[in-house]
Amino acid sequence: MKPIFRTDLMMALLFVASIYSGFEIHYAGHFQSHEVWHNWSVVHVVANVLFLVISIIHIKQHWNWYKSLTKITSSKKPRIITILLSLLFATTVLSSIYLLLFAKGEGTSAGFFHYVVGIIFGVLSIGHFVKRWKVFKKGVRKA
Ligand code: HEM
Ligand code: HEM
């Protein structure tokens, strides 16, 4: 399998771990104990450190795509959505760093902000992947 598709596959798996643990933390914040909230936070942080590492590799592999943004082309590719995805990714990561440094426990407004941005990021990520499903399937099959 080509490295880019191996990265895509890892992105997809880690994304599921990220979003699932994110929902579990949010649920625990409302209906469960602080201990459960804390345990899911640990899972979420570990999953997302891995997700971040693979995301950096994914972005590096597509660096030419970012460079192409500075040129005017007639490309019909979904550029706006991918630009939005990149910006939401950055906002989600920055808000998570803020949470780690400054927020104490569950129920903070910064935590809610991160949760909402995370969900929008999640929806765009699913669209991003679905749109490229055929390319991905072909790339994985060539293994
Ligand atoms: C790039 C992706 C993401 C990264 C790097 C990230 C990272 C983090 C980090 C570092 C924390 C702080 C944990 C703590 O204080 O112990 C956190 C909290 C949280 N994340 Fe994420 N996260 C990401 C995506 C998501 C997504 C997609 C969701 C939505 C389902 C989500 C939901 C949450 C929730 C609910 C919290 C707890 C907020 C609080 O009450 O303080 N995260 N995240
Ligand atoms: C959330 C999980 C993600 C999955 C499963 C995923 C998967 C994919 C796939 C299958 C492709 C096309 C095949 C390839 O060339 O690699 C692709 C392309 C690309 N991805 Fe992702 N991706 C994800 C998240 C992201 C994020 C967060 C960003 C930006 C921060 C991003 C930026 C790009 C870019 C710039 C391209 C190339 C341009 C294009 O095809 O339009 N991806 N991704």
GROMACS .gro file of C-alpha atoms and ligand atoms in nm:
model
  229
    1MET     CA    1   0.000   0.000   0.000
    2LYS     CA    2   0.132   0.346  -0.086
    3PRO     CA    3   0.231   0.550   0.224
    4ILE     CA    4  -0.040   0.812   0.161
    5PHE     CA    5  -0.313   0.548   0.184
    6ARG     CA    6  -0.158   0.393   0.492
    7THR     CA    7  -0.173   0.738   0.650
    8ASP     CA    8  -0.536   0.785   0.535
    9LEU     CA    9  -0.629   0.452   0.695
   10MET     CA   10  -0.466   0.549   1.026
   11MET     CA   11  -0.639   0.890   1.010
   12ALA     CA   12  -0.976   0.721   0.970
   13LEU     CA   13  -0.921   0.481   1.263
   14LEU     CA   14  -0.783   0.746   1.498
   15PHE     CA   15  -1.057   0.986   1.398
   16VAL     CA   16  -1.316   0.733   1.520
   17ALA     CA   17  -1.127   0.702   1.852
   18SER     CA   18  -1.109   1.083   1.881
   19ILE     CA   19  -1.475   1.153   1.814
   20TYR     CA   20  -1.602   0.856   2.018
   21SER     CA   21  -1.397   0.948   2.325
   22GLY     CA   22  -1.500   1.313   2.276
   23PHE     CA   23  -1.869   1.216   2.298
   24GLU     CA   24  -1.798   0.994   2.600
   25ILE     CA   25  -1.628   1.283   2.787
   26HIS     CA   26  -1.918   1.512   2.708
   27TYR     CA   27  -2.171   1.251   2.826
   28ALA     CA   28  -1.968   1.183   3.142
   29GLY     CA   29  -1.958   1.558   3.215
   30HIS     CA   30  -2.339   1.564   3.223
   31PHE     CA   31  -2.440   1.227   3.365
   32GLN     CA   32  -2.145   1.049   3.525
   33SER     CA   33  -1.880   1.098   3.795
   34HIS     CA   34  -1.569   1.313   3.771
   35GLU     CA   35  -1.363   0.993   3.773
   36VAL     CA   36  -1.535   0.859   3.458
   37TRP     CA   37  -1.496   1.204   3.296
   38HIS     CA   38  -1.126   1.200   3.383
   39ASN     CA   39  -1.074   0.845   3.248
   40TRP     CA   40  -1.234   0.934   2.913
   41SER     CA   41  -1.026   1.253   2.903
   42VAL     CA   42  -0.711   1.041   2.928
   43VAL     CA   43  -0.832   0.814   2.645
   44HIS     CA   44  -0.922   1.124   2.437
   45VAL     CA   45  -0.584   1.289   2.492
   46VAL     CA   46  -0.389   0.971   2.406
   47ALA     CA   47  -0.602   0.910   2.092
   48ASN     CA   48  -0.559   1.272   1.985
   49VAL     CA   49  -0.183   1.288   2.040
   50LEU     CA   50  -0.163   0.996   1.793
   51PHE     CA   51  -0.421   1.162   1.566
   52LEU     CA   52  -0.213   1.483   1.570
   53VAL     CA   53   0.107   1.300   1.475
   54ILE     CA   54  -0.064   1.124   1.183
   55SER     CA   55  -0.241   1.448   1.082
   56ILE     CA   56   0.096   1.624   1.055
   57ILE     CA   57   0.216   1.342   0.825
   58HIS     CA   58  -0.111   1.364   0.623
   59ILE     CA   59  -0.073   1.742   0.583
   60LYS     CA   60   0.295   1.703   0.485
   61GLN     CA   61   0.201   1.444   0.223
   62HIS     CA   62  -0.043   1.696   0.074
   63TRP     CA   63   0.175   2.003   0.119
   64ASN     CA   64   0.176   2.060  -0.258
   65TRP     CA   65  -0.202   2.096  -0.242
   66TYR     CA   66  -0.158   2.385   0.007
   67LYS     CA   67   0.112   2.538  -0.213
   68SER     CA   68  -0.122   2.514  -0.513
   69LEU     CA   69  -0.368   2.741  -0.328
   70THR     CA   70  -0.144   3.036  -0.401
   71LYS     CA   71  -0.185   2.975  -0.778
   72ILE     CA   72  -0.498   3.054  -0.972
   73THR     CA   73  -0.621   2.736  -1.143
   74SER     CA   74  -0.947   2.616  -1.295
   75SER     CA   75  -0.944   2.309  -1.067
   76LYS     CA   76  -1.292   2.190  -0.976
   77LYS     CA   77  -1.169   2.014  -0.662
   78PRO     CA   78  -1.357   2.094  -0.340
   79ARG     CA   79  -1.100   2.350  -0.234
   80ILE     CA   80  -1.322   2.560  -0.010
   81ILE     CA   81  -1.432   2.261   0.199
   82THR     CA   82  -1.073   2.140   0.243
   83ILE     CA   83  -0.964   2.495   0.339
   84LEU     CA   84  -1.248   2.508   0.593
   85LEU     CA   85  -1.152   2.163   0.723
   86SER     CA   86  -0.793   2.282   0.770
   87LEU     CA   87  -0.907   2.594   0.960
   88LEU     CA   88  -1.142   2.393   1.183
   89PHE     CA   89  -0.866   2.143   1.250
   90ALA     CA   90  -0.641   2.428   1.364
   91THR     CA   91  -0.920   2.575   1.585
   92THR     CA   92  -0.992   2.234   1.743
   93VAL     CA   93  -0.623   2.177   1.817
   94LEU     CA   94  -0.569   2.530   1.955
   95SER     CA   95  -0.877   2.507   2.177
   96SER     CA   96  -0.755   2.170   2.307
   97ILE     CA   97  -0.418   2.324   2.401
   98TYR     CA   98  -0.608   2.600   2.585
   99LEU     CA   99  -0.808   2.332   2.771
  100LEU     CA  100  -0.494   2.148   2.875
  101LEU     CA  101  -0.324   2.466   2.998
  102PHE     CA  102  -0.606   2.666   3.156
  103ALA     CA  103  -0.937   2.479   3.202
  104LYS     CA  104  -1.012   2.297   3.526
  105GLY     CA  105  -1.244   1.996   3.503
  106GLU     CA  106  -1.572   1.954   3.323
  107GLY     CA  107  -1.839   2.208   3.236
  108THR     CA  108  -1.621   2.505   3.132
  109SER     CA  109  -1.725   2.732   2.845
  110ALA     CA  110  -1.388   2.664   2.675
  111GLY     CA  111  -1.470   2.291   2.697
  112PHE     CA  112  -1.809   2.350   2.533
  113PHE     CA  113  -1.648   2.565   2.262
  114HIS     CA  114  -1.400   2.284   2.186
  115TYR     CA  115  -1.684   2.030   2.180
  116VAL     CA  116  -1.891   2.232   1.929
  117VAL     CA  117  -1.591   2.310   1.704
  118GLY     CA  118  -1.491   1.942   1.734
  119ILE     CA  119  -1.833   1.831   1.609
  120ILE     CA  120  -1.826   2.068   1.310
  121PHE     CA  121  -1.471   1.949   1.238
  122GLY     CA  122  -1.601   1.589   1.265
  123VAL     CA  123  -1.884   1.649   1.017
  124LEU     CA  124  -1.646   1.808   0.764
  125SER     CA  125  -1.394   1.526   0.814
  126ILE     CA  126  -1.658   1.265   0.734
  127GLY     CA  127  -1.754   1.460   0.419
  128HIS     CA  128  -1.385   1.494   0.326
  129PHE     CA  129  -1.337   1.116   0.355
  130VAL     CA  130  -1.663   1.016   0.184
  131LYS     CA  131  -1.579   1.241  -0.112
  132ARG     CA  132  -1.243   1.061  -0.150
  133TRP     CA  133  -1.374   0.713  -0.075
  134LYS     CA  134  -1.324   0.579  -0.433
  135VAL     CA  135  -0.963   0.702  -0.450
  136PHE     CA  136  -0.899   0.558  -0.105
  137LYS     CA  137  -1.058   0.218  -0.188
  138LYS     CA  138  -0.853   0.188  -0.508
  139GLY     CA  139  -0.533   0.286  -0.323
  140VAL     CA  140  -0.591   0.035  -0.043
  141ARG     CA  141  -0.673  -0.247  -0.288
  142LYS     CA  142  -0.342  -0.197  -0.470
  143ALA     CA  143  -0.166  -0.327  -0.154
  144HEM     C1  144  -0.797   1.742   1.647
  144HEM     C2  145  -0.883   1.681   1.723
  144HEM     C3  146  -0.891   1.693   1.873
  144HEM     C4  147  -0.792   1.716   1.965
  144HEM     C5  148  -0.642   1.735   1.940
  144HEM     C6  149  -0.855   1.717   2.096
  144HEM     C7  150  -0.791   1.731   2.217
  144HEM     C8  151  -0.851   1.749   2.339
  144HEM     C9  152  -0.783   1.779   2.464
  144HEM    C10  153  -0.631   1.792   2.480
  144HEM    C11  154  -0.877   1.794   2.560
  144HEM    C12  155  -0.853   1.831   2.708
  144HEM    C13  156  -0.870   1.710   2.795
  144HEM    C14  157  -0.846   1.742   2.943
  144HEM     O1  158  -0.861   1.859   2.985
  144HEM     O2  159  -0.814   1.647   3.017
  144HEM    C15  160  -1.006   1.772   2.499
  144HEM    C16  161  -1.127   1.777   2.564
  144HEM    C17  162  -1.248   1.749   2.506
  144HEM     N1  163  -1.270   1.715   2.374
  144HEM    FE1  164  -1.132   1.705   2.229
  144HEM     N2  165  -0.989   1.695   2.081
  144HEM    C18  166  -1.015   1.680   1.947
  144HEM    C19  167  -1.137   1.656   1.888
  144HEM    C20  168  -1.257   1.647   1.955
  144HEM    C21  169  -1.382   1.615   1.893
  144HEM    C22  170  -1.402   1.584   1.744
  144HEM    C23  171  -1.477   1.620   1.991
  144HEM    C24  172  -1.625   1.601   1.974
  144HEM    C25  173  -1.686   1.490   1.987
  144HEM    C26  174  -1.410   1.652   2.115
  144HEM    C27  175  -1.470   1.663   2.240
  144HEM    C28  176  -1.407   1.696   2.357
  144HEM    C29  177  -1.475   1.717   2.485
  144HEM    C30  178  -1.626   1.707   2.513
  144HEM    C31  179  -1.376   1.751   2.577
  144HEM    C32  180  -1.396   1.787   2.727
  144HEM    C33  181  -1.421   1.936   2.735
  144HEM    C34  182  -1.435   1.983   2.878
  144HEM     O3  183  -1.545   1.968   2.933
  144HEM     O4  184  -1.336   2.035   2.933
  144HEM     N3  185  -1.276   1.668   2.090
  144HEM     N4  186  -0.987   1.745   2.365
  145HEM     C1  187  -1.022   1.292   0.972
  145HEM     C2  188  -0.968   1.201   0.903
  145HEM     C3  189  -0.920   1.216   0.761
  145HEM     C4  190  -0.922   1.118   0.667
  145HEM     C5  191  -0.973   0.976   0.687
  145HEM     C6  192  -0.866   1.174   0.544
  145HEM     C7  193  -0.854   1.105   0.426
  145HEM     C8  194  -0.810   1.159   0.306
  145HEM     C9  195  -0.812   1.089   0.178
  145HEM    C10  196  -0.862   0.945   0.156
  145HEM    C11  197  -0.759   1.173   0.086
  145HEM    C12  198  -0.740   1.143  -0.064
  145HEM    C13  199  -0.633   1.038  -0.083
  145HEM    C14  200  -0.497   1.092  -0.055
  145HEM     O1  201  -0.441   1.157  -0.147
  145HEM     O2  202  -0.449   1.078   0.058
  145HEM    C15  203  -0.725   1.297   0.154
  145HEM    C16  204  -0.670   1.410   0.095
  145HEM    C17  205  -0.641   1.527   0.159
  145HEM     N1  206  -0.661   1.555   0.292
  145HEM    FE1  207  -0.743   1.431   0.429
  145HEM     N2  208  -0.829   1.305   0.566
  145HEM    C18  209  -0.861   1.336   0.698
  145HEM    C19  210  -0.841   1.457   0.760
  145HEM    C20  211  -0.779   1.566   0.703
  145HEM    C21  212  -0.750   1.690   0.773
  145HEM    C22  213  -0.783   1.718   0.919
  145HEM    C23  214  -0.690   1.774   0.682
  145HEM    C24  215  -0.640   1.914   0.699
  145HEM    C25  216  -0.603   1.964   0.813
  145HEM    C26  217  -0.680   1.702   0.555
  145HEM    C27  218  -0.623   1.751   0.439
  145HEM    C28  219  -0.619   1.685   0.317
  145HEM    C29  220  -0.566   1.741   0.194
  145HEM    C30  221  -0.510   1.883   0.177
  145HEM    C31  222  -0.581   1.644   0.095
  145HEM    C32  223  -0.539   1.656  -0.053
  145HEM    C33  224  -0.628   1.748  -0.128
  145HEM    C34  225  -0.754   1.685  -0.180
  145HEM     O3  226  -0.756   1.564  -0.208
  145HEM     O4  227  -0.851   1.761  -0.195
  145HEM     N3  228  -0.735   1.576   0.572
  145HEM     N4  229  -0.758   1.287   0.288
   0.00000   0.00000   0.00000
